Coordinates of C-alpha atoms in Angstrom, one line a residue:
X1 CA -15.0 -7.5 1.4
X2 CA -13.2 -9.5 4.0
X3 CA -10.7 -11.0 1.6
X4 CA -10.0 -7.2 0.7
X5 CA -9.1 -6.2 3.9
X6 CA -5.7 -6.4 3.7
X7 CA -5.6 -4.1 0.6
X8 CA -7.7 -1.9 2.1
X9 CA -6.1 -1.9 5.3
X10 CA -2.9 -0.8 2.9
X11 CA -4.4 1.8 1.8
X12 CA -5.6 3.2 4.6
X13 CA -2.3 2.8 6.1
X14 CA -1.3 5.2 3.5
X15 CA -3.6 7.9 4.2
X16 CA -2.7 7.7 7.8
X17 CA 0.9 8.1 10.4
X18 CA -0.1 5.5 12.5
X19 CA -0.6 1.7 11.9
X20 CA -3.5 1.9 14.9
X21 CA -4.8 5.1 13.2
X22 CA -5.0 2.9 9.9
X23 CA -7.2 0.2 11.6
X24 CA -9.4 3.2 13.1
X25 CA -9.9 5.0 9.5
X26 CA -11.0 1.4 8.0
X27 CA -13.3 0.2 10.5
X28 CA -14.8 3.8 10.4
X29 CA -15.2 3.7 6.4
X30 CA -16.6 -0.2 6.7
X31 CA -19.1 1.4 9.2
X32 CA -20.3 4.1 6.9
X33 CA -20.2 1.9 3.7
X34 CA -22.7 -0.6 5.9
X35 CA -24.8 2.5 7.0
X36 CA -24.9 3.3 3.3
X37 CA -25.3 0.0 2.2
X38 CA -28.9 0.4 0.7
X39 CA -28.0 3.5 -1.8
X40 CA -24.8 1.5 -3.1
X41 CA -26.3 0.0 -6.6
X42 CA -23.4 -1.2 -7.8
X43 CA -22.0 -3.9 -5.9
X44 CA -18.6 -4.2 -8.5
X45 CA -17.7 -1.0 -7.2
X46 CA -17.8 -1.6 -3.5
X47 CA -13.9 -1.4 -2.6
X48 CA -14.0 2.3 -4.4
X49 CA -17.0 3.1 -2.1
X50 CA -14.6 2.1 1.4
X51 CA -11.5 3.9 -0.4
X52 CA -13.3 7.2 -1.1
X53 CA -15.3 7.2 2.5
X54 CA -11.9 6.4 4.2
X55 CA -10.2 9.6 2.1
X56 CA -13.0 11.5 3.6
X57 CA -12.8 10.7 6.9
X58 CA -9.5 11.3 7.1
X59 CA -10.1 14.6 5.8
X60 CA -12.2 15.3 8.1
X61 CA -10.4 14.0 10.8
X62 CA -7.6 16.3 9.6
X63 CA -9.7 19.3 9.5
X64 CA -10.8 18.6 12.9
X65 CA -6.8 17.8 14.4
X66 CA -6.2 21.1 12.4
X67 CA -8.0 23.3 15.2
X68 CA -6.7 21.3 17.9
X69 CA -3.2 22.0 17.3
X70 CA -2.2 26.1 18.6
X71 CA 1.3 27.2 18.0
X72 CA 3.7 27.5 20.7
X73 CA 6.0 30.9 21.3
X74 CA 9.0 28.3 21.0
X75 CA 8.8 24.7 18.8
X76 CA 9.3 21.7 20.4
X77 CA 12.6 19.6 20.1
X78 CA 11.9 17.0 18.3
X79 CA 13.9 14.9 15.9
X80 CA 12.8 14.8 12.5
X81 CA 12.2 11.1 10.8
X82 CA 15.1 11.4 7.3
X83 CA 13.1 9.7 5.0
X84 CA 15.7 9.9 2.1
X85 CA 16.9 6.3 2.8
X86 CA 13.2 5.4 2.2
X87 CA 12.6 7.7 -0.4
X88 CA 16.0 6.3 -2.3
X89 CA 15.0 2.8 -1.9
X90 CA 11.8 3.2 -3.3
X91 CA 13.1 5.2 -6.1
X92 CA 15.6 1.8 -6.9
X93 CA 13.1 -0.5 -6.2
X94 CA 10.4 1.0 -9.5
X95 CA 13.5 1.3 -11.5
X96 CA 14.5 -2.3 -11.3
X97 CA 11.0 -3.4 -11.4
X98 CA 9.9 -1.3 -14.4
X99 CA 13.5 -3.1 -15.7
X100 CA 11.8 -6.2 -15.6
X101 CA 9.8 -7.9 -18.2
X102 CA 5.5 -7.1 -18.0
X103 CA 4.5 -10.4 -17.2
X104 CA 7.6 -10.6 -14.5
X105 CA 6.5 -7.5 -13.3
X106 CA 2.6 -7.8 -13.3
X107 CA 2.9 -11.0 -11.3
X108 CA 5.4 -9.5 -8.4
X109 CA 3.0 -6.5 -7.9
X110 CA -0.2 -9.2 -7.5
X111 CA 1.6 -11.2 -5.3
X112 CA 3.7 -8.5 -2.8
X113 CA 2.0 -5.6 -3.4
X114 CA -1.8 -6.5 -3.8
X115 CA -1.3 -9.7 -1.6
X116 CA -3.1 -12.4 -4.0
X117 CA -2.9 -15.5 -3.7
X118 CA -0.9 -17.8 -6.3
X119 CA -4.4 -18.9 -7.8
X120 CA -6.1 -15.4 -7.9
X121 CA -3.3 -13.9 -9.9
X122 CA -3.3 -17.1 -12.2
X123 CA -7.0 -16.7 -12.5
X124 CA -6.3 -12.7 -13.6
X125 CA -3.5 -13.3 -15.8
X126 CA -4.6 -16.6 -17.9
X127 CA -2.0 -18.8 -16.6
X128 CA -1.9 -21.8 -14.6
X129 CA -0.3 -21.8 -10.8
X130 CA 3.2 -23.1 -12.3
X131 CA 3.5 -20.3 -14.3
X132 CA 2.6 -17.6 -11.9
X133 CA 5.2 -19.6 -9.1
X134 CA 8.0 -19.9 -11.9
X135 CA 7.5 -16.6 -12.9
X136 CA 7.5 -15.1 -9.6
X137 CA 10.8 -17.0 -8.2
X138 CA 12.8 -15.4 -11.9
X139 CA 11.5 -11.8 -11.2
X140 CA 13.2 -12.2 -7.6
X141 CA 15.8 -14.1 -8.6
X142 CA 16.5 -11.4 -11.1
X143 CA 15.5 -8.4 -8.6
X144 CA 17.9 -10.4 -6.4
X145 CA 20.9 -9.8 -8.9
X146 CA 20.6 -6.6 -10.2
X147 CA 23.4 -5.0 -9.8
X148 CA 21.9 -1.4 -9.7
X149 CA 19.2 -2.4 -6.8
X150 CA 22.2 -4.2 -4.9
X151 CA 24.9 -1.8 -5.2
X152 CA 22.6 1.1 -3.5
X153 CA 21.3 -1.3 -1.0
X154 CA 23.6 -4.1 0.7
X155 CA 21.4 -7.0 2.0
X156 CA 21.3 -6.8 5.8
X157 CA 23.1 -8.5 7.9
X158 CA 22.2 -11.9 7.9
X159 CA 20.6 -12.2 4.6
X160 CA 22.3 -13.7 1.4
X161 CA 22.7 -11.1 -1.3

């Protein structure tokens, strides 16, 4: 489970606004997954355990932040996070990468988006550790010049294009 953490950390980053908030949801999920721990048969399906406790805590926790909150005769001034930049980037990002080869693909998601190691994605894929390093270093160097991806999104300041 500990090797998973960061996956499931991920996720529960996901469900939540807050990094902090994140750790919170996790460590309450890992709590109730241990109190549980007995009625859990299937060991293989442990991380789907954690994933569905943490989407009902933070239900619940919502449910409960729901009656907390009371509306005001005049809204607060806040300003508003514009997400578009985000929302556009990731948008570019899936296009290029679904431009990319399977294999190519497959192995960037294992390493950057699932955070395995070199040898775990080799052992899941077939391949030796070459293969998954010389694959990975092509995809990038191809994500790296696609002209689509860069034309939306200069590098930042102080990093090659």
């Amino acid at each position: 489970m500990i090797r998973r953490g960061p996956a499931l950390l991920r996720t529960a980053r996901r469900l939540t606004a807050d990094a902090a908030e994140a750790e919170d949801l996790l460590q309450t999920a890992l709590v109730k997954t241990y109190l549980a721990w007995d009625r859990i048969h299937d060991r293989a399906a442990l991380d789907g355990y954690v994933r569905r406790a943490m989407v009902n805590t933070q239900i619940s926790w919502w449910r409960r932040r729901r009656l907390e909150v009371y509306p005001a005769a005049e809204p607060p001034d806040r300003p508003v996070e514009d997400c578009t930049r985000r929302s556009e980037l990731r948008d570019s990002l899936y296009r290029a990468l679904r431009r990319l080869p399977d294999r190519q693909r497959a192995t960037l998601v294992l390493r950057y988006y699932e955070d395995l190691s070199e040898a775990e994605i080799a052992e899941r894929l077939g391949v030796s550790v070459g293969t998954v390093k010389s694959t990975v270093s092509r995809a990038v160097a191809r994500l790296r010049g696609d002209t689509d991806l860069g034309r939306d999104f200069p590098s930042p300041r102080g990093y090659p294009p």
